[in-house]
mmCIF file of C-alpha atoms and ligand atoms in Angstrom:
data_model
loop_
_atom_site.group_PDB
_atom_site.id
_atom_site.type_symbol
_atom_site.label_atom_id
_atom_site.label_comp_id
_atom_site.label_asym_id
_atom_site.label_seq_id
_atom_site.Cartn_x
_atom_site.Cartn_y
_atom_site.Cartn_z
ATOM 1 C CA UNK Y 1 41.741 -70.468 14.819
ATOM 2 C CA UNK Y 2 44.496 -69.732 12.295
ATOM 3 C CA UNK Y 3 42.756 -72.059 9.483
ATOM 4 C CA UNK Y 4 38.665 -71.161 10.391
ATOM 5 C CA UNK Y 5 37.071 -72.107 7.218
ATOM 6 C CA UNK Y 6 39.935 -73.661 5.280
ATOM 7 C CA UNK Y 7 40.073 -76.748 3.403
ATOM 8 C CA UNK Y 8 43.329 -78.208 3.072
ATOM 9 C CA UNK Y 9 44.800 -81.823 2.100
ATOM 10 C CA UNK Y 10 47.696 -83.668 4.065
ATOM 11 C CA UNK Y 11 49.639 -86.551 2.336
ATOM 12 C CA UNK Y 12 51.236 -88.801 4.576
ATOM 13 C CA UNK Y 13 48.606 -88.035 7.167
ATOM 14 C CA UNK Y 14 48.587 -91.223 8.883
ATOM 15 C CA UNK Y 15 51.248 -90.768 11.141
ATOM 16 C CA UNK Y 16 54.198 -88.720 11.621
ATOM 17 C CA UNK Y 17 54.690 -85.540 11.053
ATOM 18 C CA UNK Y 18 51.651 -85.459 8.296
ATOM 19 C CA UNK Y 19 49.488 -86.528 11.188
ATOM 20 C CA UNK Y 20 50.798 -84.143 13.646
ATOM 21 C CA UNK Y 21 50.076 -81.039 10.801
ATOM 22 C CA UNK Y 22 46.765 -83.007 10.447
ATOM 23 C CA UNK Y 23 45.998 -82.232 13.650
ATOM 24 C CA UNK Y 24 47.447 -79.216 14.204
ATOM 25 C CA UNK Y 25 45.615 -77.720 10.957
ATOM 26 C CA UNK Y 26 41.982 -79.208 11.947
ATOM 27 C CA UNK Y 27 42.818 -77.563 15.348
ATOM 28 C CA UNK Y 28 42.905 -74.267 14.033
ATOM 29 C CA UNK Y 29 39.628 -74.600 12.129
ATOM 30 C CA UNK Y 30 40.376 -76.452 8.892
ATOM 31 C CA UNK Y 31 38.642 -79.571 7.556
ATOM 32 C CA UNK Y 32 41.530 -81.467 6.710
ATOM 33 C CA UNK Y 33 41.727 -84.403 3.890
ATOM 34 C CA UNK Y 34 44.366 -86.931 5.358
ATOM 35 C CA UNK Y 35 45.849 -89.213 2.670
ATOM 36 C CA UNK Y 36 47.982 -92.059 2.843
ATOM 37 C CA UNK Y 37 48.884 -95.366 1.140
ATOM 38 C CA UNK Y 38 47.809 -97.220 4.657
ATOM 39 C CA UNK Y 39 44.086 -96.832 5.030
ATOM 40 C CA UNK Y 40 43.543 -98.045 8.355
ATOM 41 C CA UNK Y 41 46.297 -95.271 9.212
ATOM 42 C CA UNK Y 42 44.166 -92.497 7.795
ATOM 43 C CA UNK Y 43 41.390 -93.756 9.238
ATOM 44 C CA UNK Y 44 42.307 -94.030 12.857
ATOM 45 C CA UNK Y 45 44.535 -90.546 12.166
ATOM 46 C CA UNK Y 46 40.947 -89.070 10.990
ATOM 47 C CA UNK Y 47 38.929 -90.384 13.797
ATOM 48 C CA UNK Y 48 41.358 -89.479 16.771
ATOM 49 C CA UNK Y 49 41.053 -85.726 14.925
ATOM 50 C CA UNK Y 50 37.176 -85.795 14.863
ATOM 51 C CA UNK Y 51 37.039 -87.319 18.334
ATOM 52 C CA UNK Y 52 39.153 -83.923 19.543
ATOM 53 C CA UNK Y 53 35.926 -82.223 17.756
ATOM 54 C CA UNK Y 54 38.321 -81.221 14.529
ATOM 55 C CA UNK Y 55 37.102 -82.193 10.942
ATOM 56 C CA UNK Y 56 38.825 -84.502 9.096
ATOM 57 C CA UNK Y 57 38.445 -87.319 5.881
ATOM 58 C CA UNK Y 58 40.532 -90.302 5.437
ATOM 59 C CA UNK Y 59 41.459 -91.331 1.961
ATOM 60 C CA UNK Y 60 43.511 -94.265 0.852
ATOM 61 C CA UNK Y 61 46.000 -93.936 -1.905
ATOM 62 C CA UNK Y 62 49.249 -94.285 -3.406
ATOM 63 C CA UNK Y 63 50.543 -90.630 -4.324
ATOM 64 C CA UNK Y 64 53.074 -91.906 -6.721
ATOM 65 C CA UNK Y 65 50.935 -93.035 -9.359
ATOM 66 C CA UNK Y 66 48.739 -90.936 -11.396
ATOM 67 C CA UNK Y 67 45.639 -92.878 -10.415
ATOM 68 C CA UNK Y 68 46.162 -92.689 -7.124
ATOM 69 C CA UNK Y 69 46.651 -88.914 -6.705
ATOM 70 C CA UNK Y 70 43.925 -88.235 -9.143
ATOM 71 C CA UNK Y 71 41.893 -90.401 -6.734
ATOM 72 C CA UNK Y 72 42.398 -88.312 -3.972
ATOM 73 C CA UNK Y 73 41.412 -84.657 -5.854
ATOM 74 C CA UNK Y 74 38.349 -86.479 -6.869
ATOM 75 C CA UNK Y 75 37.565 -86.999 -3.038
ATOM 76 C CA UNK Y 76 38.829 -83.550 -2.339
ATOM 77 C CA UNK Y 77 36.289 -82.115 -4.796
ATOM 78 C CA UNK Y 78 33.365 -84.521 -3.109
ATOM 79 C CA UNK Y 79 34.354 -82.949 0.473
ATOM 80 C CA UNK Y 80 35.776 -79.935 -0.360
ATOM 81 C CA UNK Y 81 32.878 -78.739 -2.949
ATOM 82 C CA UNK Y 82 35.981 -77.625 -5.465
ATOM 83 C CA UNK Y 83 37.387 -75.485 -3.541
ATOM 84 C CA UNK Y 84 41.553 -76.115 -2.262
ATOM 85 C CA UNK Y 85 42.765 -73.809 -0.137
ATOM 86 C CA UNK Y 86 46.223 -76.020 1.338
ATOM 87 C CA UNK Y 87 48.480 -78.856 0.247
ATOM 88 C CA UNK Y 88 50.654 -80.367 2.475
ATOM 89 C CA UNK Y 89 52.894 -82.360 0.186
ATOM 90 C CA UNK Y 90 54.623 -84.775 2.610
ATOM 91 C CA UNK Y 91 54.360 -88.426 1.876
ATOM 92 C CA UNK Y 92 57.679 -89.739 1.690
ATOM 93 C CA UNK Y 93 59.330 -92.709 2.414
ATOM 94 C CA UNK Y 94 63.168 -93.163 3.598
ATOM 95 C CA UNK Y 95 65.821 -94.760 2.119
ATOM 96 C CA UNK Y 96 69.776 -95.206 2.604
ATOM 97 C CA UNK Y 97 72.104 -97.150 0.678
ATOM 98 C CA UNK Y 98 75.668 -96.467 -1.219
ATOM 99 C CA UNK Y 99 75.946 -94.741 -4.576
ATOM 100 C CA UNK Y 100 77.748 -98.222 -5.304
ATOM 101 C CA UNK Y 101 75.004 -100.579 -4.516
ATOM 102 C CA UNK Y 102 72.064 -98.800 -5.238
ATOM 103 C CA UNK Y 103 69.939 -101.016 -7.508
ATOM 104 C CA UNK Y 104 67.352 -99.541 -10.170
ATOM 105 C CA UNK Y 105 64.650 -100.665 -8.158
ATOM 106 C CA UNK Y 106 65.444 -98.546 -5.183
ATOM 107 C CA UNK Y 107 66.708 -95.586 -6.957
ATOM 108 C CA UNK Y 108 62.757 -95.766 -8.836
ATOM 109 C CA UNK Y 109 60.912 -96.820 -5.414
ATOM 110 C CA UNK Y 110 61.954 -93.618 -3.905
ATOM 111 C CA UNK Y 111 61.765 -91.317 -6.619
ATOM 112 C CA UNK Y 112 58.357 -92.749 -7.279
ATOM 113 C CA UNK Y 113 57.131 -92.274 -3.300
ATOM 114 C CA UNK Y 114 59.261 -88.678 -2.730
ATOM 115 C CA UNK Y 115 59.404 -86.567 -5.743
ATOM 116 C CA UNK Y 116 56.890 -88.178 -8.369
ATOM 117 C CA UNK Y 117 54.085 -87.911 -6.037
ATOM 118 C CA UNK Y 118 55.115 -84.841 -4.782
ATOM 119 C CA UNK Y 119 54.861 -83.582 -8.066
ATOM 120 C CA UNK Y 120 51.214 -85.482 -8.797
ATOM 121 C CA UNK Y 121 49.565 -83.572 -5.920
ATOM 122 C CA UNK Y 122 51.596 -80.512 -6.306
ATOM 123 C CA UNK Y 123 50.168 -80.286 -9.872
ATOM 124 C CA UNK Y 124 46.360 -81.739 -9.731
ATOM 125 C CA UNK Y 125 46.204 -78.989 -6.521
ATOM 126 C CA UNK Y 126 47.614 -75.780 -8.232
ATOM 127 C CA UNK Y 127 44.745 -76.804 -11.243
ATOM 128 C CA UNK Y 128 41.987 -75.997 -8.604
ATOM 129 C CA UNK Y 129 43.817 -73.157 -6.675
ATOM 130 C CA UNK Y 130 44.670 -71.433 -9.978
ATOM 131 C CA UNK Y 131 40.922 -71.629 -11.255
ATOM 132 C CA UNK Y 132 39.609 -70.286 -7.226
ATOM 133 C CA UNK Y 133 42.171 -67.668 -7.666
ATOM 134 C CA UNK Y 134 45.131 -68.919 -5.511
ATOM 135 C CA UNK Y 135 45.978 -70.881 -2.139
ATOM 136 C CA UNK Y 136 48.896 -72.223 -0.272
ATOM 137 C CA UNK Y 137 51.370 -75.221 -1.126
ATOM 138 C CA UNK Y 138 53.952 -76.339 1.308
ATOM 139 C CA UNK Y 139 56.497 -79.146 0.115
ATOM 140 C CA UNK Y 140 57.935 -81.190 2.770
ATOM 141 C CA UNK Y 141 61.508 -81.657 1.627
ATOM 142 C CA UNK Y 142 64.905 -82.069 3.954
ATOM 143 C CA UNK Y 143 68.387 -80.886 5.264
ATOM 144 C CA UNK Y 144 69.229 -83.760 3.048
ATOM 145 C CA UNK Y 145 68.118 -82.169 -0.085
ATOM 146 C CA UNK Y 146 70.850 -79.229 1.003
ATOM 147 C CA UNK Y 147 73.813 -81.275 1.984
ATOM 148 C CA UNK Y 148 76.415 -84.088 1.036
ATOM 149 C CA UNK Y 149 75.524 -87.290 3.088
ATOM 150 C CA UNK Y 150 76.736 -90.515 3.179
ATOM 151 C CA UNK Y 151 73.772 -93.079 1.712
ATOM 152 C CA UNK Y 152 71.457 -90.332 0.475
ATOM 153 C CA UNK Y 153 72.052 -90.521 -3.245
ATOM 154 C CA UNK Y 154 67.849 -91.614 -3.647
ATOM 155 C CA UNK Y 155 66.621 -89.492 -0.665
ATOM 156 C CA UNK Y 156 68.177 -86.895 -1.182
ATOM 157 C CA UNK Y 157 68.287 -86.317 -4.673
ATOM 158 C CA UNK Y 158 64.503 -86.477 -4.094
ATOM 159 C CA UNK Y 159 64.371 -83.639 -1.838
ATOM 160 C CA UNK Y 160 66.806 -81.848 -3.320
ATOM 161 C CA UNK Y 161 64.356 -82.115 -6.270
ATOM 162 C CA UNK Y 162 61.410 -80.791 -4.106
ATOM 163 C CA UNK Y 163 63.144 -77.548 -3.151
ATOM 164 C CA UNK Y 164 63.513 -76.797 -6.749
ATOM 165 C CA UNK Y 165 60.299 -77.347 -8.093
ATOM 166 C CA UNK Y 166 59.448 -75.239 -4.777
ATOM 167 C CA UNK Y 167 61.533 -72.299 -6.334
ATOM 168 C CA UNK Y 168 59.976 -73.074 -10.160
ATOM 169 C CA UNK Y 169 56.259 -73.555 -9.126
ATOM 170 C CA UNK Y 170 56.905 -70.410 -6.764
ATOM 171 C CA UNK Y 171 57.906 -68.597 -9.852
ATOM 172 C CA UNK Y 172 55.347 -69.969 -12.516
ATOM 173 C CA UNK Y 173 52.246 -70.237 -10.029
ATOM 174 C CA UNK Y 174 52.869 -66.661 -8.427
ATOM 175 C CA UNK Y 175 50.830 -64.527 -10.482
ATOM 176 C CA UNK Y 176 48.042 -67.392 -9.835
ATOM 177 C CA UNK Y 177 47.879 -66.429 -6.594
ATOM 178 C CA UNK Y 178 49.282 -69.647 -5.285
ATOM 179 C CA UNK Y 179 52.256 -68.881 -3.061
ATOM 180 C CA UNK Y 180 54.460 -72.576 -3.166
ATOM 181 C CA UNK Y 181 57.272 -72.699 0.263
ATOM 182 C CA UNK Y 182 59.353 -75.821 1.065
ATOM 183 C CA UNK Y 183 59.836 -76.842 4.854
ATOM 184 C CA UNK Y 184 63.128 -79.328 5.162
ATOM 185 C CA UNK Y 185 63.280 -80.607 8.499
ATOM 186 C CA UNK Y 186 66.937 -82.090 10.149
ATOM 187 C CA UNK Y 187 66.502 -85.574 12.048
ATOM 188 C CA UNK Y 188 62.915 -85.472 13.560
ATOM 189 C CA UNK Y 189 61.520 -87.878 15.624
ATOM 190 C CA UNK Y 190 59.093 -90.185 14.136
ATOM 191 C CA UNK Y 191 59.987 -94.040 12.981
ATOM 192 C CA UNK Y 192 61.024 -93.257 9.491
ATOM 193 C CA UNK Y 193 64.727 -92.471 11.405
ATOM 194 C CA UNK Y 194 66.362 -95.167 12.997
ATOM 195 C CA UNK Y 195 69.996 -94.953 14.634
ATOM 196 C CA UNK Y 196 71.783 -96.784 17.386
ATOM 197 C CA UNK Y 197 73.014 -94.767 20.339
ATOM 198 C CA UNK Y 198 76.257 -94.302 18.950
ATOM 199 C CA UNK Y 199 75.085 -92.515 15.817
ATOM 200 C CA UNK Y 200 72.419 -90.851 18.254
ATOM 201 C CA UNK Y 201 75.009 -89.125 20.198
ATOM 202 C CA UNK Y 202 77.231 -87.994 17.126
ATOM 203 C CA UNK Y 203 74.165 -86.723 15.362
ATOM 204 C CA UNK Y 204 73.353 -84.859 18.332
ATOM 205 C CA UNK Y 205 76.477 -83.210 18.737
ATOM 206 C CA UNK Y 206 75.935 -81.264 15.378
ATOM 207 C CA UNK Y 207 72.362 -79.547 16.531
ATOM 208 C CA UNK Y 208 73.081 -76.258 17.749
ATOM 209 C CA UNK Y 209 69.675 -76.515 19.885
ATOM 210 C CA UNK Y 210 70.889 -80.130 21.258
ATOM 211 C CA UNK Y 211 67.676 -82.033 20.412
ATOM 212 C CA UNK Y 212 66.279 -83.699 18.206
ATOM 213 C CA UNK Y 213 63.096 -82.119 16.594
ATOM 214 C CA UNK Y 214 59.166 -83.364 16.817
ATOM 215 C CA UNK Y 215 56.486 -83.373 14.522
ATOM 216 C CA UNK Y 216 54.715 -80.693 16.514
ATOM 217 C CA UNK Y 217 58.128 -78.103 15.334
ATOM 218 C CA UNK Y 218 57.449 -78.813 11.503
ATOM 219 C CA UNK Y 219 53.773 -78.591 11.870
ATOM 220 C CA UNK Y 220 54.398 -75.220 13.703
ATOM 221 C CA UNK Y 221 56.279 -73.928 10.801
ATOM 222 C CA UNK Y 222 53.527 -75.480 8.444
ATOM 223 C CA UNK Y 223 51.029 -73.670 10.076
ATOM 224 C CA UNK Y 224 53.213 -70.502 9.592
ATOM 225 C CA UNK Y 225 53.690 -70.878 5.830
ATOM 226 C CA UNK Y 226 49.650 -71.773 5.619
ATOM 227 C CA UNK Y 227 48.293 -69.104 7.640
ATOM 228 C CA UNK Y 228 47.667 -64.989 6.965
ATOM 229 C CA UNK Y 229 51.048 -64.435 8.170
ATOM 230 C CA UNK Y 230 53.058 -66.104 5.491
ATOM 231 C CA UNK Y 231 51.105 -63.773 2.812
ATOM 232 C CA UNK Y 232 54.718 -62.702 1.185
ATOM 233 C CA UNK Y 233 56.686 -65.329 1.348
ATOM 234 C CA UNK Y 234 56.991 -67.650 -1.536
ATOM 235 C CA UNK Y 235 60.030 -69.917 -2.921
ATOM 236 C CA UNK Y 236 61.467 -70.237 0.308
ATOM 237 C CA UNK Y 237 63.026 -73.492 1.875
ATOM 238 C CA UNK Y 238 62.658 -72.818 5.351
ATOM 239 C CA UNK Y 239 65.085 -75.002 7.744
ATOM 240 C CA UNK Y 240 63.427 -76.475 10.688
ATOM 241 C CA UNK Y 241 66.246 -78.591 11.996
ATOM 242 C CA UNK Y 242 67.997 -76.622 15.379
ATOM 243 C CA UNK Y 243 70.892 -75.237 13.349
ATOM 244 C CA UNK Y 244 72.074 -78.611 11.972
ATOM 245 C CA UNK Y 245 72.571 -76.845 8.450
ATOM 246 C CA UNK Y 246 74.139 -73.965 9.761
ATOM 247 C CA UNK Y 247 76.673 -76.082 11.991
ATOM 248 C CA UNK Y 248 78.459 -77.427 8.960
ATOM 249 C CA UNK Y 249 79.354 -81.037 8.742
ATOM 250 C CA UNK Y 250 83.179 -80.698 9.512
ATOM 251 C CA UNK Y 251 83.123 -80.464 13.168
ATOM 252 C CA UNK Y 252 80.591 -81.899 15.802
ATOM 253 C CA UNK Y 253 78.719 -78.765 17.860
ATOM 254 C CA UNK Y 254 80.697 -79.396 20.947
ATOM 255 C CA UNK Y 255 84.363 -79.331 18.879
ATOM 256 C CA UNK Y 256 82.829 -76.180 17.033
ATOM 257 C CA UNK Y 257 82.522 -73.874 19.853
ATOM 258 C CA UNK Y 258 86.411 -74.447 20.953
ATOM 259 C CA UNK Y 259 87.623 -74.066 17.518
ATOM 260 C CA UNK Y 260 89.539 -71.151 17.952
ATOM 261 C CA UNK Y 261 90.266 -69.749 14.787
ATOM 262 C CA UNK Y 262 91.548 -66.366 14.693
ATOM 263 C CA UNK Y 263 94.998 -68.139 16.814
ATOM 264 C CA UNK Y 264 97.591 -68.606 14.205
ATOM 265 C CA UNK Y 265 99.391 -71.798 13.835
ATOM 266 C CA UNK Y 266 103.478 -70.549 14.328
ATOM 267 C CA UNK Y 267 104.486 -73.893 12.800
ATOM 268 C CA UNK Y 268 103.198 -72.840 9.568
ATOM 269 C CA UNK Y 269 104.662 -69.896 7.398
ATOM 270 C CA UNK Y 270 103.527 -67.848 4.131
HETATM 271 P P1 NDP K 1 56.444 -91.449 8.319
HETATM 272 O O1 NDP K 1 56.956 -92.678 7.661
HETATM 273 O O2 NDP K 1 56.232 -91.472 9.789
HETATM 274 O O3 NDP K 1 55.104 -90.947 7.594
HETATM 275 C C1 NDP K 1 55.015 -90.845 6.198
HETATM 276 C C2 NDP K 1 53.681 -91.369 5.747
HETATM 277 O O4 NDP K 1 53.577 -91.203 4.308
HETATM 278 C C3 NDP K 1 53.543 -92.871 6.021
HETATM 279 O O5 NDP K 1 52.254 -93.181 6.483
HETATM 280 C C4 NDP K 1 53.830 -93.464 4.647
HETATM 281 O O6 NDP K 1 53.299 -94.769 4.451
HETATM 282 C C5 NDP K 1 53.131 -92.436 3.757
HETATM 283 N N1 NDP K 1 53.515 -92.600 2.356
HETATM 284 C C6 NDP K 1 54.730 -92.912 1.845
HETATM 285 N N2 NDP K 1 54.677 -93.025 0.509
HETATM 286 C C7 NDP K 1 53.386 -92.783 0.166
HETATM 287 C C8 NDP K 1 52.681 -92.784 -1.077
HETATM 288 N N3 NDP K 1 53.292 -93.065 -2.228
HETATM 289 N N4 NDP K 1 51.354 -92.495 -1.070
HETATM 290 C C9 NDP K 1 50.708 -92.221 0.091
HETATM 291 N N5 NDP K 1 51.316 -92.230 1.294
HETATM 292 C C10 NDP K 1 52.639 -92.517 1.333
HETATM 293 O O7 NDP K 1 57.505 -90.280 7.935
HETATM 294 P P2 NDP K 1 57.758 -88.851 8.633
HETATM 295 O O8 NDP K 1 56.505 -88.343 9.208
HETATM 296 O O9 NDP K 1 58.966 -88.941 9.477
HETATM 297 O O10 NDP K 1 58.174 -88.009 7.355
HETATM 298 C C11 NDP K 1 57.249 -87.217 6.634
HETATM 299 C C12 NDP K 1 57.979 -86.430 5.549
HETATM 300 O O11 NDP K 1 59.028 -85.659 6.149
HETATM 301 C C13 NDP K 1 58.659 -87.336 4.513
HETATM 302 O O12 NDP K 1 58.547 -86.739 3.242
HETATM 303 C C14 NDP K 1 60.116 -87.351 4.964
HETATM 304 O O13 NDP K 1 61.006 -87.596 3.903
HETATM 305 C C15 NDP K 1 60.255 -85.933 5.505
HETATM 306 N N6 NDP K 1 61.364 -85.806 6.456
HETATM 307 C C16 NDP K 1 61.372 -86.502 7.626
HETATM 308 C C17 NDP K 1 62.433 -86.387 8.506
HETATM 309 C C18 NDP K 1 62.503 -87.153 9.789
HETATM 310 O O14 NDP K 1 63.570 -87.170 10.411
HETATM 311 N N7 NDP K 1 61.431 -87.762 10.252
HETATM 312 C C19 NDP K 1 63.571 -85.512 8.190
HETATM 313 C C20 NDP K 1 63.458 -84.817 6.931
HETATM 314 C C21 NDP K 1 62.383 -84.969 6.112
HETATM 315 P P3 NDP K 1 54.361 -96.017 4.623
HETATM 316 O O15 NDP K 1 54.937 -95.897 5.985
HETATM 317 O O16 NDP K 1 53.484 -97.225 4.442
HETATM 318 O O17 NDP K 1 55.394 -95.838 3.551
#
């Protein structure tokens, strides 16, 4: 019971990996706020938690408007008496499309649902952590915020946004007592990534660890960056995405390991 006592909100709790921390978190003692845009979602995520004997509140809302996220620290403060201990910024919402093509509308949708609500419930929950004297923030950002990808130009500008203001709130919020971390996961499995078996295959070939990952590996490393354990760490992007990052994009994981490198090519002189 990692989280006995604790109050902590998820975003994106209705499914995925939000609902996966969800559960993990209200597992380990905490009374757990799930928020999404899909109500029903939250609610079902909220009563399959409280039927395992866990504690959790649904709460409908759109995180990327103001209203919305305000809306959800209002509820907080109704369940949670005022008090914040986690936030478990992870609503998101996928998107791929050439730099070419993309239109104004998606390039706004996305920033709106991935970094502008981000932002919203990063900042309405370091208000109450900073007046309780600290508490934990983990941003859920991706290996696409760190790399060059074809499609990403939305997505992962978004993400690559989120690991900043990880770094930035780390910095400003430290001596608040809020530590602020950043988890970006590689290709997990949940339905916000589809791919035929083609792309499967080739994707596959880059993870060092030959799998793709599950919810239950980011929550894992949520719990981590939530619990006692994590009490020094702060502005860190942790990579939970079996080596993808590390790999490199220029060869697949297979082709990497008979690379052999330190074999000179005679054909070519100084
Ligand atoms: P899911 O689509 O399974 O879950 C995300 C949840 O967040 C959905 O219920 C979604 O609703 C909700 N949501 C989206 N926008 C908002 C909003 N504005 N307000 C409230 N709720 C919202 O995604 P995952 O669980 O796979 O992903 C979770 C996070 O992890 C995302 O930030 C994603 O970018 C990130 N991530 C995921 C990876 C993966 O491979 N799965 C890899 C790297 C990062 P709706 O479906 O209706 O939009």
């Amino acid at each position: 019971m990692r989280l006995e006592g604790k109050t902590a909100i998820v975003t994106g709790g209705g499914r995925g990996i939000g609902r996966e921390i969800s559960r993990r978190f209200a597992a380990e003692g905490a009374h757990v706020l799930l928020a999404d845009i899909d109500g029903e979602r939250a609610e079902a995520a909220a009563q399959e938690i409280g039927g395992a004997g866990g504690q959790a509140t649904p709460c409908t809302a759109d995180l990327g408007r103001p209203d919305g996220a305000q809306h959800v620290f209002e509820h907080a403060k109704a369940c949670f008496g005022g008090r914040l201990d986690i936030l478990i910024n992870n609503a998101g919402i996928a998107h791929h499309g050439a730099f070419l093509e993309l239109s104004f509308e998606d390039w706004e949708r996305v920033l709106r649902n991935n970094l502008t609500s981000a932002f919203l419930c990063a900042q309405g929950a370091a208000r109450i952590m900073a007046a309780n004297g600290g508490g934990r923030i983990v941003n859920i950002g991706s290996i696409s915020g760190q790399r060059g990808s074809y499609g990403r130009t939305a997505y992962g500008v978004t993400k690559a946004g989120i690991h900043q203001m990880t770094r930035i709130m780390a910095v400003e919020l430290g001596p608040r007592g809020i530590a602020v971390n950043a988890i970006a996961p590689g290709p997990i499995d949940t339905g916000i990534t589809s791919m035929g078996p083609d792309q499967e295959r080739r994707y596959l070939e880059r993870i060092p660890l030959e799998r793709f990952g599950h919810a239950r590996d980011v929550a894992g490393a949520a719990l981590f960056l939530s619990s006692d354990e994590a009490a020094y760490l702060t502005g860190s992007v942790v990579n939970v995405d079996g080596g993808f990052d590390a790999a490199g994009l220029i060869f697949s994981y297979t082709e990497l390991t008979t690379v052999k490198s330190d074999v000179r090519d005679p054909s070519k002189s100084d």
